[in-house]
Every structure is written in structure tokens, then in C-alpha cells.
CSV table of C-alpha atoms in Angstrom, one decimal:
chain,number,residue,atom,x,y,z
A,1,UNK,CA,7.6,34.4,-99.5
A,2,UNK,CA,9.1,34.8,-95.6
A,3,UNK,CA,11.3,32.1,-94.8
A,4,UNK,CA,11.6,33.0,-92.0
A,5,UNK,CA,10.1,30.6,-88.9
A,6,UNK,CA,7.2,31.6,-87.1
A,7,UNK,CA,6.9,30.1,-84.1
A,8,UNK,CA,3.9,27.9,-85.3
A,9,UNK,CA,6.8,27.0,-87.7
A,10,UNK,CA,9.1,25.6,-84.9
A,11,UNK,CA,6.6,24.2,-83.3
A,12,UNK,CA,5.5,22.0,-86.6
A,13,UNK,CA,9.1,21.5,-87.3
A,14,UNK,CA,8.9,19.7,-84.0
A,15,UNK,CA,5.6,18.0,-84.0
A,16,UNK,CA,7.1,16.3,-87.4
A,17,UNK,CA,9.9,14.8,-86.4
A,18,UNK,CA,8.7,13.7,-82.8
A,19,UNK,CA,5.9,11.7,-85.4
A,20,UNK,CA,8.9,10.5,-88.2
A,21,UNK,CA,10.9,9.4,-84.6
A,22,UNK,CA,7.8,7.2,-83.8
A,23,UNK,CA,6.8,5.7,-87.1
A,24,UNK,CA,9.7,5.6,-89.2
A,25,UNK,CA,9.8,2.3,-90.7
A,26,UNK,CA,12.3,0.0,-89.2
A,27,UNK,CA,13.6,-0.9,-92.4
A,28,UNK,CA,12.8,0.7,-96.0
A,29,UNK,CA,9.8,-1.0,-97.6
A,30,UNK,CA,10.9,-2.9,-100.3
A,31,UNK,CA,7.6,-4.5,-101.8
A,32,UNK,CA,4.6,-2.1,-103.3
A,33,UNK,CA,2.4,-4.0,-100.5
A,34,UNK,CA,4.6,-2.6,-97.9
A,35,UNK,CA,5.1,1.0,-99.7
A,36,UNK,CA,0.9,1.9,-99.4
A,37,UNK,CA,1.3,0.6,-95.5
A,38,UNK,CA,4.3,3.4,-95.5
A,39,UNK,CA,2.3,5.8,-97.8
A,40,UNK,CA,-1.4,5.6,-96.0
A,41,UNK,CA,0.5,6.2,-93.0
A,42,UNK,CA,2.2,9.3,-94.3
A,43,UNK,CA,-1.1,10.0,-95.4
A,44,UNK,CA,-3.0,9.5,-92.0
A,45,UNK,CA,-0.2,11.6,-90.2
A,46,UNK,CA,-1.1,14.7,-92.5
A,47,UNK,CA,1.7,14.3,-94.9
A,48,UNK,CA,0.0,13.9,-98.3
A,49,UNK,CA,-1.6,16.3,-100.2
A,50,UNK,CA,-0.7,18.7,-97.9
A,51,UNK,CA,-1.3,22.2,-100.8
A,52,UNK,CA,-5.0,19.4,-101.9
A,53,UNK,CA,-8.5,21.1,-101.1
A,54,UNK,CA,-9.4,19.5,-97.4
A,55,UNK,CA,-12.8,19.2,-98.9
A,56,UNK,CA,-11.4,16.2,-101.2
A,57,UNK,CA,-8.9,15.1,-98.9
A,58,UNK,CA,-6.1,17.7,-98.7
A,59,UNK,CA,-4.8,19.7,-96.1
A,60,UNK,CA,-4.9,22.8,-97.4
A,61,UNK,CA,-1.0,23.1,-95.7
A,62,UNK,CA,0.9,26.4,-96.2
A,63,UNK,CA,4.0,26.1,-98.4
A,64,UNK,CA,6.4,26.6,-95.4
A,65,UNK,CA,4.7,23.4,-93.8
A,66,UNK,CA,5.0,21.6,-96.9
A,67,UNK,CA,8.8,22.6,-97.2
A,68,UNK,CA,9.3,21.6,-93.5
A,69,UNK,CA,8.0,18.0,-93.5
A,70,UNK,CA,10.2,17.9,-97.1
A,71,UNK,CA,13.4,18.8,-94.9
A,72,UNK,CA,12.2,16.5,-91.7
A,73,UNK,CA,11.7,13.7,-94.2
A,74,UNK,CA,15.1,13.9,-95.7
A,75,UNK,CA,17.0,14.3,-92.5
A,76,UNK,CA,15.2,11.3,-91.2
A,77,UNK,CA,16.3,9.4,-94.5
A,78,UNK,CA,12.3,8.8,-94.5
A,79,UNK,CA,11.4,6.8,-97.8
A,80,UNK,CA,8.9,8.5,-99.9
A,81,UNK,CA,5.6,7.9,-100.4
A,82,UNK,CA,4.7,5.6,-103.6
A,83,UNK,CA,1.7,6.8,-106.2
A,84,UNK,CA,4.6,9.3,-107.1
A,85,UNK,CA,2.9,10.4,-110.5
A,86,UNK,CA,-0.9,10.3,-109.0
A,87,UNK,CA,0.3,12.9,-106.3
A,88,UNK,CA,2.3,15.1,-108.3
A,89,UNK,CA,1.1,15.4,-111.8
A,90,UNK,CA,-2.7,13.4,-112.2
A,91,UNK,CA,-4.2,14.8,-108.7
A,92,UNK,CA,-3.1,18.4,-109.4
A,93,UNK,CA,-4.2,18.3,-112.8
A,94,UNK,CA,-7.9,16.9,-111.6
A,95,UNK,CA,-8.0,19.7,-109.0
A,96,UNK,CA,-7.3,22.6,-111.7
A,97,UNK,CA,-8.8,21.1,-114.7
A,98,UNK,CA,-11.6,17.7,-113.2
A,99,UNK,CA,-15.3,18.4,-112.3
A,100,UNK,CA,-17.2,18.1,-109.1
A,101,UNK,CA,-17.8,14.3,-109.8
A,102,UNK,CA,-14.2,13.6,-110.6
A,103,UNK,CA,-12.8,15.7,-107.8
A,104,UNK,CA,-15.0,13.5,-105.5
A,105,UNK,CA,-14.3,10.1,-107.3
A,106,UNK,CA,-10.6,10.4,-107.6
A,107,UNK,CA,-8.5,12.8,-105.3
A,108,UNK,CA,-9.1,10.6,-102.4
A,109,UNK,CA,-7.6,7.7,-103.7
A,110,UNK,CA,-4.9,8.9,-105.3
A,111,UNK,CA,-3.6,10.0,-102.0
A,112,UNK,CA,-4.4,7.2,-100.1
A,113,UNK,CA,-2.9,5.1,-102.7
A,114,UNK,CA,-6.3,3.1,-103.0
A,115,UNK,CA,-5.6,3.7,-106.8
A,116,UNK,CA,-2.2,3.8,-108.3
A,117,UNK,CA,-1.7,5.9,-111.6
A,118,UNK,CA,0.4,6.4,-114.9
A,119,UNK,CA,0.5,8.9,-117.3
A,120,UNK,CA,-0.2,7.5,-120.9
A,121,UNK,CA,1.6,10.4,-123.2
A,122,UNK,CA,4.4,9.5,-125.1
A,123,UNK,CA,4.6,7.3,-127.9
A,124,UNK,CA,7.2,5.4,-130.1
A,125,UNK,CA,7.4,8.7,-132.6
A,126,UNK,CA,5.6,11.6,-130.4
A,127,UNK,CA,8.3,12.0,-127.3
A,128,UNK,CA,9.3,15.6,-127.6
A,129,UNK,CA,7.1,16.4,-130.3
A,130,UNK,CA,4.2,15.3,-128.0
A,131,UNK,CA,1.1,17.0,-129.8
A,132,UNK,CA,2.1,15.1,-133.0
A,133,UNK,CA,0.9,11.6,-131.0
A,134,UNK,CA,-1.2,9.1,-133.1
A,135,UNK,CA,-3.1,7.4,-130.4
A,136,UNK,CA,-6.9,8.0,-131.3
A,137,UNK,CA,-9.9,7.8,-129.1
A,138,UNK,CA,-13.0,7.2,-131.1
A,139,UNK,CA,-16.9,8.8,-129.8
A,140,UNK,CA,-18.6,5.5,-129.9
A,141,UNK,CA,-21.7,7.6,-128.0
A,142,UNK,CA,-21.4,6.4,-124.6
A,143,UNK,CA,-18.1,6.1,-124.5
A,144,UNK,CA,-14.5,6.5,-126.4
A,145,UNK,CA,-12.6,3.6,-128.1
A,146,UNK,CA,-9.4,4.1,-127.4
A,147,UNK,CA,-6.6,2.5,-130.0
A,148,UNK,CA,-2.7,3.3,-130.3
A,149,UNK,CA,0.5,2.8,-128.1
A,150,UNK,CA,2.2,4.3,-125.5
A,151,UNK,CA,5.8,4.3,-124.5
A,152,UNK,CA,7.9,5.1,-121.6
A,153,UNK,CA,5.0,4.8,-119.2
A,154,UNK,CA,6.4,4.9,-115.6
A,155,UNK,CA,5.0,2.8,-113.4
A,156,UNK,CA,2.8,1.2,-115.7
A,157,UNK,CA,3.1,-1.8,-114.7
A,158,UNK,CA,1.1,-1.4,-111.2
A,159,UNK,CA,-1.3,1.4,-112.1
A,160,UNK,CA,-5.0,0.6,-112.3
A,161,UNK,CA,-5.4,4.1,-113.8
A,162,UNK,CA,-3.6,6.8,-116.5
A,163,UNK,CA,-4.1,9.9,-117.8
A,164,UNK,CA,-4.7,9.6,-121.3
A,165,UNK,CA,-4.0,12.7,-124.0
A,166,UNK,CA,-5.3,10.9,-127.3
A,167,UNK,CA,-6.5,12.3,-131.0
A,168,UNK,CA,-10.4,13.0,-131.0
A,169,UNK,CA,-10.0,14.7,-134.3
A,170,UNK,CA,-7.5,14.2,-136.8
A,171,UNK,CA,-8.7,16.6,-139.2
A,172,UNK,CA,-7.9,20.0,-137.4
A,173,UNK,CA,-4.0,21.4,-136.6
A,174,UNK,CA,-2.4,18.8,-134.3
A,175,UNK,CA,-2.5,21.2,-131.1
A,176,UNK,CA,-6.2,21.2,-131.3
A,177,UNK,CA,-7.6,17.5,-132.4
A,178,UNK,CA,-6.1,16.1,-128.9
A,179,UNK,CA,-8.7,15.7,-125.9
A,180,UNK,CA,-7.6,14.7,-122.1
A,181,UNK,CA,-9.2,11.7,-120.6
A,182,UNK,CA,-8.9,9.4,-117.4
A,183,UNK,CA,-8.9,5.4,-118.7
A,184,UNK,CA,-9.0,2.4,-116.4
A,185,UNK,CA,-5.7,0.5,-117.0
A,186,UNK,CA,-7.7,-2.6,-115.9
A,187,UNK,CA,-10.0,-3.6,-118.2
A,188,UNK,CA,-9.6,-5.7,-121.6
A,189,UNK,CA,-7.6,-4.3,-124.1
A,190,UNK,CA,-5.1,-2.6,-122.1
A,191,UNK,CA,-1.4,-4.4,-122.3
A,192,UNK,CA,1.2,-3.5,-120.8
A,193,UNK,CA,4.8,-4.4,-120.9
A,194,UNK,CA,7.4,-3.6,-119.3
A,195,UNK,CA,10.7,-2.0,-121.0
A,196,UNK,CA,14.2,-3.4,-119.4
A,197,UNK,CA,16.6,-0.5,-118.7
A,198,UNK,CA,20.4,0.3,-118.4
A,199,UNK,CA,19.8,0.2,-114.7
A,200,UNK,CA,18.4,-3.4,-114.9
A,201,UNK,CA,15.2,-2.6,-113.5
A,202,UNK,CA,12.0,-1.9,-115.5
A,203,UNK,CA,10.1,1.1,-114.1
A,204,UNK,CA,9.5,2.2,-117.7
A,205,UNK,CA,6.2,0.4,-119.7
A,206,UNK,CA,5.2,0.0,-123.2
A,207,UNK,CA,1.4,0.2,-123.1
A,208,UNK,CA,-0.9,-1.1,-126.2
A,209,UNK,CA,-4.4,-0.2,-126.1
A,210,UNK,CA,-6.5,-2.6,-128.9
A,211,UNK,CA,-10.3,-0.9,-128.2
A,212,UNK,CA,-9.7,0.0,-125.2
A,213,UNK,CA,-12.8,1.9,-123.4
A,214,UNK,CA,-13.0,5.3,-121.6
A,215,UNK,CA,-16.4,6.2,-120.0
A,216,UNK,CA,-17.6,9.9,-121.1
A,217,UNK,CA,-17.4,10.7,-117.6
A,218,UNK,CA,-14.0,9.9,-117.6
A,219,UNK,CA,-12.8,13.2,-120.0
A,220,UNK,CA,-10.8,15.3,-118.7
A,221,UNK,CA,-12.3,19.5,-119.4
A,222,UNK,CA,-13.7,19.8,-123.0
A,223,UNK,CA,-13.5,18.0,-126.0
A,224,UNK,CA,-10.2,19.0,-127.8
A,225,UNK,CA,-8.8,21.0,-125.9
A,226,UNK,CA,-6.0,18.2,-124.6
A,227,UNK,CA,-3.4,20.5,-125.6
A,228,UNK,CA,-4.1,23.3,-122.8
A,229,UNK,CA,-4.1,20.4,-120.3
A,230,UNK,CA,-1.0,18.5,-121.2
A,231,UNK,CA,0.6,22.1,-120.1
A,232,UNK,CA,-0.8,21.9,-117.2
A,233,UNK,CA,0.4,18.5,-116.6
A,234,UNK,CA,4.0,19.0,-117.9
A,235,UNK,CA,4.2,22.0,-116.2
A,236,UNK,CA,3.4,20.2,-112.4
A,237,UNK,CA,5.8,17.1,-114.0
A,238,UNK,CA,8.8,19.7,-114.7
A,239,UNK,CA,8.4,22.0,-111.7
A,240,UNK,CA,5.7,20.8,-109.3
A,241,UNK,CA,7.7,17.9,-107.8
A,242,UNK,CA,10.9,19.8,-107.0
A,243,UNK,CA,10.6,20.8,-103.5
A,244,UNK,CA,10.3,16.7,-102.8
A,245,UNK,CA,12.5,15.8,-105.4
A,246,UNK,CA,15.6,18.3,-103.8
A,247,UNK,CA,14.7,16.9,-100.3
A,248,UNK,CA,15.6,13.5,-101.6
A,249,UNK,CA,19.1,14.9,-103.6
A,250,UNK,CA,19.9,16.5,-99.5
A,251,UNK,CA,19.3,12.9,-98.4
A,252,UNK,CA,21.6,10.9,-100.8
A,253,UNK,CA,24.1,14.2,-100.0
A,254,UNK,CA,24.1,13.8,-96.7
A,255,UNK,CA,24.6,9.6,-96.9
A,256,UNK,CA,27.8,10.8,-99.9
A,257,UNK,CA,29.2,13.2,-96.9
A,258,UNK,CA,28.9,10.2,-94.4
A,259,UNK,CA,30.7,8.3,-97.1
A,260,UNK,CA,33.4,10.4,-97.2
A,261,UNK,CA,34.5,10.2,-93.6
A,262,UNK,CA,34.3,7.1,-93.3
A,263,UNK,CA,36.8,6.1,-96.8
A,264,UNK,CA,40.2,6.1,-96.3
A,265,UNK,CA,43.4,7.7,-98.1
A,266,UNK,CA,47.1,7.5,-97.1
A,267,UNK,CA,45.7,6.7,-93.7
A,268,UNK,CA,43.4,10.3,-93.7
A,269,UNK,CA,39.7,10.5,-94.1
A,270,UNK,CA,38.8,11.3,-97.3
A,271,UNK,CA,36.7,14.1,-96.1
A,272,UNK,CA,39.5,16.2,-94.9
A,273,UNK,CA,41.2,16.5,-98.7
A,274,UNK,CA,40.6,19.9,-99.5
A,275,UNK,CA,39.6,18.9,-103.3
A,276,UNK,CA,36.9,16.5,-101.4
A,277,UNK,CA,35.6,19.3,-99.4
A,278,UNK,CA,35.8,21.6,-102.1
A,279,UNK,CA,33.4,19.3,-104.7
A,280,UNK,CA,31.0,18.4,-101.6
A,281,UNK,CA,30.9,22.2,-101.4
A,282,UNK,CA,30.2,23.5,-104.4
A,283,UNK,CA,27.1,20.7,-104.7
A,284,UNK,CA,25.8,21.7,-101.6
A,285,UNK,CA,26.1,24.9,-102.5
A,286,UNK,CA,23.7,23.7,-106.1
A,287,UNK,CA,21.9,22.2,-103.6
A,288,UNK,CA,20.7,25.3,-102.0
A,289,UNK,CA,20.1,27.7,-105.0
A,290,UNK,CA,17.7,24.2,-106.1
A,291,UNK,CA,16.0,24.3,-102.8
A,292,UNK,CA,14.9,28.4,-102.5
A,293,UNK,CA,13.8,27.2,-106.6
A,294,UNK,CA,11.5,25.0,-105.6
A,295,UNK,CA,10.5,27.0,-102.8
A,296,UNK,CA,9.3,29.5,-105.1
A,297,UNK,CA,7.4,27.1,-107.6
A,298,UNK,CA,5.7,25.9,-104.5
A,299,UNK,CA,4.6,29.6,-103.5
A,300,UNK,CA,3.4,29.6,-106.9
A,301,UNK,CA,1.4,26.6,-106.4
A,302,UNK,CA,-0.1,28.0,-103.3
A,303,UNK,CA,-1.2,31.0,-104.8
A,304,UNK,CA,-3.2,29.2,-107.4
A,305,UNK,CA,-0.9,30.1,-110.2
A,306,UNK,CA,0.7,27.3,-112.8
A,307,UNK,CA,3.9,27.0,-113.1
A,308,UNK,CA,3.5,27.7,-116.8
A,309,UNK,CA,6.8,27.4,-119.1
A,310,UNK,CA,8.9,28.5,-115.7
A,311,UNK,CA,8.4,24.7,-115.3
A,312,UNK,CA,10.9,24.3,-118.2
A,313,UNK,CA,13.6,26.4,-115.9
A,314,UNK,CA,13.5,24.5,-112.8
A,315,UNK,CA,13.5,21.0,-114.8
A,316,UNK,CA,16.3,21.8,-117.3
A,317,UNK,CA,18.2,22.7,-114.0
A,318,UNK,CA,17.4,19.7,-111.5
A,319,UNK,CA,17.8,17.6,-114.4
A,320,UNK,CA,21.3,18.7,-115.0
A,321,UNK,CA,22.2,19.0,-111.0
A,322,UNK,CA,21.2,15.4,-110.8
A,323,UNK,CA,23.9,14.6,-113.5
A,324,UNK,CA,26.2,16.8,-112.0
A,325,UNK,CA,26.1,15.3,-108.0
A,326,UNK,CA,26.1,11.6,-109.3
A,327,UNK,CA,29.5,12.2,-111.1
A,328,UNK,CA,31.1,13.8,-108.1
A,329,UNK,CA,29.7,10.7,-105.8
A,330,UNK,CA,31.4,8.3,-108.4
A,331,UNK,CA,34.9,10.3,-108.5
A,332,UNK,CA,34.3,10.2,-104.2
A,333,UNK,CA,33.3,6.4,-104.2
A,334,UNK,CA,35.5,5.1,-106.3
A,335,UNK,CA,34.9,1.5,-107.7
A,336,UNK,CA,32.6,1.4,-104.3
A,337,UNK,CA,30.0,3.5,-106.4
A,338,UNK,CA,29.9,1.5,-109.0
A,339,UNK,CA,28.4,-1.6,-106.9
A,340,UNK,CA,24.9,-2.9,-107.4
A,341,UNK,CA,25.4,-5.3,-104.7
A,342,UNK,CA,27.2,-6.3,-101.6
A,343,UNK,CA,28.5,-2.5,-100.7
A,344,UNK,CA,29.7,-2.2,-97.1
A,345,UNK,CA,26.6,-0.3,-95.6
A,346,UNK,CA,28.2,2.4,-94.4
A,347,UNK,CA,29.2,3.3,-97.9
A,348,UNK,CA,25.9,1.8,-99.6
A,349,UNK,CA,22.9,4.2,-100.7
A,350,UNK,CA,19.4,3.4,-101.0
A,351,UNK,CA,17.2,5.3,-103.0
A,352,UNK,CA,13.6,5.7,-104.4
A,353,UNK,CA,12.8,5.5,-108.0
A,354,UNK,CA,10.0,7.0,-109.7
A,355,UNK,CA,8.0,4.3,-108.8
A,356,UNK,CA,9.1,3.4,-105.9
A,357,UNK,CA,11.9,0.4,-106.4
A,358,UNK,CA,15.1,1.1,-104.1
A,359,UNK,CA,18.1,1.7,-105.5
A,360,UNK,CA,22.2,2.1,-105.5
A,361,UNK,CA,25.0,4.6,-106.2
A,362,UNK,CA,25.4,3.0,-109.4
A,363,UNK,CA,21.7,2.9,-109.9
A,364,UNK,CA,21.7,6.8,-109.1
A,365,UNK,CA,24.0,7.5,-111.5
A,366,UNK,CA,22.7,5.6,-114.6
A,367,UNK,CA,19.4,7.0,-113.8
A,368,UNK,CA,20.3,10.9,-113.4
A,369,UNK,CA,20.8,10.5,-117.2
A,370,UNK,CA,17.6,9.3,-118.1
A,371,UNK,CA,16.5,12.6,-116.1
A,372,UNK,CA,17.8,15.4,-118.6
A,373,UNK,CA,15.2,13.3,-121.5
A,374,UNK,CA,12.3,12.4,-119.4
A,375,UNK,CA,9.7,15.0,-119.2
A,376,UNK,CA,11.2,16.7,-122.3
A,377,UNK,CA,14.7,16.8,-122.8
A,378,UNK,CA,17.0,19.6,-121.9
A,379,UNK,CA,16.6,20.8,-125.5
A,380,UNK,CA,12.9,21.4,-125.4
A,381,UNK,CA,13.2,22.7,-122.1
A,382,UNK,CA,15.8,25.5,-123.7
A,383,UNK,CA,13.5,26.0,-126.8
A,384,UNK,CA,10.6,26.7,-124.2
A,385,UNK,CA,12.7,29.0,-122.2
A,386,UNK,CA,14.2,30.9,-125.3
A,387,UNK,CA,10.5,31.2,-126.9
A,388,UNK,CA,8.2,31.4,-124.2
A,389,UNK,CA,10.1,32.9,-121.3
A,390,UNK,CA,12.9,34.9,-123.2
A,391,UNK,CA,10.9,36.1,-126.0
A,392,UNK,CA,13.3,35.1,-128.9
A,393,UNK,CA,12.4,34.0,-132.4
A,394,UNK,CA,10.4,30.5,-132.8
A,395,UNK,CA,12.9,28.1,-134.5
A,396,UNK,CA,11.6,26.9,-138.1
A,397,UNK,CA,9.8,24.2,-138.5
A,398,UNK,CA,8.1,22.8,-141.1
A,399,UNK,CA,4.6,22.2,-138.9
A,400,UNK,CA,3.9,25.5,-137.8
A,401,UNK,CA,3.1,28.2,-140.4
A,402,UNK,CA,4.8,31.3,-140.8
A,403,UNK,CA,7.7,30.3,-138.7
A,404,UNK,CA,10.9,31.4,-139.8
């Protein structure tokens, strides 16, 4: 990839922030109501979906476009759109894996948030061990009855649909009895319940599904063969999302750098201690080598290629970045950080959540460790790097044969 700007790059660099001056919100939307305004908006400037086939509502964008409205946006402190898991992980997945009929029925939607999505895959004893999930959906002939229970379902609260991996066939090796489906989160059946958190918030969902129904048009490639797909899937969750996901880390670092000149020691600045200066740069300097990362998943997404088990790379190290920056803001903030309310606003921080709730420096830094579990923790993500990537011996275990 040439990163190096064209002038048709300068001059979209341009024509994206004269359209972020004029319609930047005044203030950050805070209800979901006021989020889809912000996100069809986003969506109507060209914003959204920008690597989607323009024949379902993409813009079939080159990734240096996509990476410079990612860097307008987080200068501009622009809040991101909301439908986070339809536009990352469900729409991609329909694009690669959906037919002609889904690709019409869904795409458009997702990115105009019409539709607001979850992703139904773990449960209560099939987190990291996903393929060993218990949820079944039964072939009733025209349709699937769908019984079992979900767990840490972001955004599960407001979606009217998920993406559904559930057993079709119990009898056959666990990797192969699972089948990929897309189920209306509106209909009888469905409960959901939202999960209260260490932050305070409740992003996370418990979702029971007591016959739940999913139309046969609503399956997702062929009958058992969930497995394949649920790659696909993790693979956009752990490495699609990065480019947007490190445009928002330059954001809060830029509001932590504003911070720090405006604190006080011994009469100084805080930003002109040396040991200040030298944190800020060695995270900025994280920062960077996370940035070119995603810039190179992204090429790999533009080329048509998955980012396969390289996911595993770039999530085990955003993951543990995250971690990493929100300790430094703390030891910068002091007992300022640690706020959830009333922070003088030049030392405050808002920030989106997964599902688009605003949040605090003490928010930020409770939720960076939920980040290094979610999406397979940082152990799975080393197993798939030793195994897959690296080559090395499979670990033993007592479900896959001839392991040692």
C-alpha cells in the first residue's frame, strides 16, 4: 500500500473536513434517537460503508479514503456512528458469505441504521470455546426453532436483529453440527436482559430464546457449515474494526495531551515534566505502529482477502494497547481520572462505547479490561497465533483427536 497523498487524496482530505466543519453536531448525541440522526447523516455524506458494494449501498471507497475520513473524524472529535456491530462484523459477513436476496434485504439498512443488530454467539459455558455452544435450532420445514441462551450480547438490548451461530446437528464433531442464521430479535420468544457491569452501564445482554423462529431464508451459506463463517465473523470482529477503533484511541489521546497542559504541578504544566512527555511519547508512539496495522488489515479488506487468524494479531495487540494508554491517563489524571461525574471539562473525556453510550476516563479505563476478554481473550488470540500463524504444536486437548 502507498501512503503516500495523491493529490485526489488532499483534495478529499479537504472536502471531509470542510463537510465535518458544517455538520458536526453541536453537542455529542446522547440518546439512540439522536445517534441514527448523527449516523444517517454520516451515512448521506458518504461516510458509511465506504469499502460496501455501491450496488447495495456502499461506496466502493479506496482504503486511503477510508483512513482519511478515520483521521478527519478523530481530529474533529466527531462521535461515531451507532449500529457498531451491523457495520463492522454482520454487514461484512453478508457481503462475503449472504445471497443475492439477503444482500438486497439487509446491507441497506444496516448502514442506514434502519435496522440495528447484535451478534448472538456466546453463551454461559461456550465463550472461548465457542464451537462447543448448546443453543439448537431445530428444521421445523419452513422454518428453524430456535431454543438456548446467549450471553454477553452487546447491544442487545436495542437490536431488532442478530446473527445467530446455533447447533443444527448434535450428532457430528462440534465444528461441523453448527449452521449460521440471521433471527429477528423482535418477535415472541426472544428475551433479552440486560447484564449490569463494573462500569455501571449495561451494554452487555443475556438473551433467552424459548422457540424462537428463524425463516429458511434467513440462513446464513449452507447448512452446517457455521463454523467456516463464525471465522469470518471473528476475524472482521478482531481485525476489521481497527482502523476506526485507533482513530478513536488518537482522539481520547489528543483530549489526555490537552489534559496535561492544562493540570498543574509546583506551579508548571504538567506537560513540560520530562517523565509526562516521555509516557505521552512512547503511547503515541504505540499509537502509530497500531495505526500503519490497521492500515494493512484494511488493504487486506480491499483486496477481497479475510483477515483470517492475522485477526488474532491485531486484536491481542489493540486490546493490550487499550490497557496500556488508560493506565498512563490515570497516573497523568490523577484522582481527576477517576471521576464519573462533575470533571472540570477541560480535563473530562467523552467517549463511545460499543454501543454507542458516552463515557468517562474512569469509564475508559474499566472498559479497556473487558477488551483483552471480549472477542476471545488474549489467550486464545496467542493459541491462534502460535498454531495457525506460527506453525507450532496444537496444545492437548481432550476434544480434538490425535492432539498431543
Amino acid at each position: 500500500m502507498d501512503l503516500n497523498y495523491s493529490p485526489e487524496d488532499v483534495a478529499y482530505r479537504k472536502q471531509v473536513r470542510t463537510w465535518l466543519e458544517r455538520n458536526l453536531p453541536f453537542s455529542p448525541p446522547r440518546t439512540l434517537e439522536e445517534r441514527k440522526v448523527w449516523h444517517r447523516k454520516l451515512y448521506e455524506g458518504g461516510f458509511l460503508g465506504m469499502g460496501w458494494p455501491k450496488e447495495y449501498g456502499g461506496q466502493g471507497a479506496r482504503p486511503m479514503e477510508q483512513a482519511i475520513v478515520a483521521d478527519e473524524m478523530a481530529h474533529a472529535a466527531a462521535p461515531a456512528p451507532t449500529n457498531g456491530l451491523g457495520l463492522g462484523i454482520v454487514g461484512p459477513t453478508i457481503v462475503v458469505h449472504g445471497n443475492e436476496w439477503q444482500k438486497k434485504r439487509y446491507l441497506r439498512k444496516i448502514l442506514t441504521a434502519e435496522e440495528m443488530w447484535c451478534q448472538l454467539y456466546s453463551e454461559p459455558n461456550s465463550g472461548s470455546d465457542l464451537a462447543s455452544l448448546k443453543t439448537s435450532a431445530e428444521d421445523k420445514g419452513d422454518h428453524f426453532m430456535v431454543n438456548g441462551q446467549k450471553i454477553w450480547t452487546s447491544g442487545g438490548k436495542v437490536a431488532d436483529w442478530g446473527l445467530l451461530l446455533a447447533r443444527t446437528d448434535p450428532k457430528v464433531p462440534k465444528h461441523k453440527g453448527i449452521t449460521c442464521f440471521l433471527m429477528s430479535m423482535r418477535q415472541p420468544g426472544v428475551e433479552v436482559r440486560p447484564l449490569k457491569q463494573i462500569t455501571g452501564s449495561a451494554e452487555f445482554c443475556e438473551v433467552f430464546m424459548t422457540n424462537a423462529r428463524v425463516e429458511k431464508e434467513n440462513q446464513i451459506g449452507k447448512l452446517g457449515e457455521g463454523w467456516a463463517i463464525a471465522n469470518t465473523t471473528l476475524g472482521y470482529e478482531r481485525g476489521g474494526r481497527s482502523l476506526a477503533r485507533i482513530s478513536g484511541y488518537a482522539a481520547q489521546y489528543h483530549r489526555l495531551v490537552g489534559a496535561a497542559k492544562k493540570l498543574m504541578r509546583n506551579g508548571r504544566p504538567l506537560m513540560e515534566s520530562p517523565t509526562v512527555r516521555q509516557r505521552l511519547g512512547k503511547i503515541w508512539a504505540d499509537l502509530e505502529v497500531e495505526r500503519y496495522n490497521a492500515l494493512r488489515v484494511l488493504t487486506q479488506l480491499e483486496k477481497g482477502e479475510h483477515p483470517g487468524a492475522g485477526g488474532s494479531l491485531t486484536k491481542l495487540s489493540y486490546s493490550e494497547f487499550e490497557k496500556r494508554f488508560m493506565e498512563v491517563a490515570q497516573e497523568i489524571l490523577g484522582p481527576y481520572g477517576q471521576l464519573t461525574d462533575g470533571a472540570p471539562a477541560e480535563l473530562a473525556l467523552e467517549i463511545d462505547t460499543a454501543v454507542g453510550e458516552m463515557g468517562t476516563w474512569a469509564y475508559g479505563f474499566l472498559w479497556s479490561r473487558a477488551g483483552t476478554i471480549y472477542a476471545g481473550s488474549s489467550e486464545i488470540q496467542k493459541n491462534v497465533i502460535g498454531e495457525r500463524i506460527l506453525g507450532l504444536p496444537k496444545e492437548s486437548r481432550a476434544d480434538r483427536g490425535g492432539a498431543r
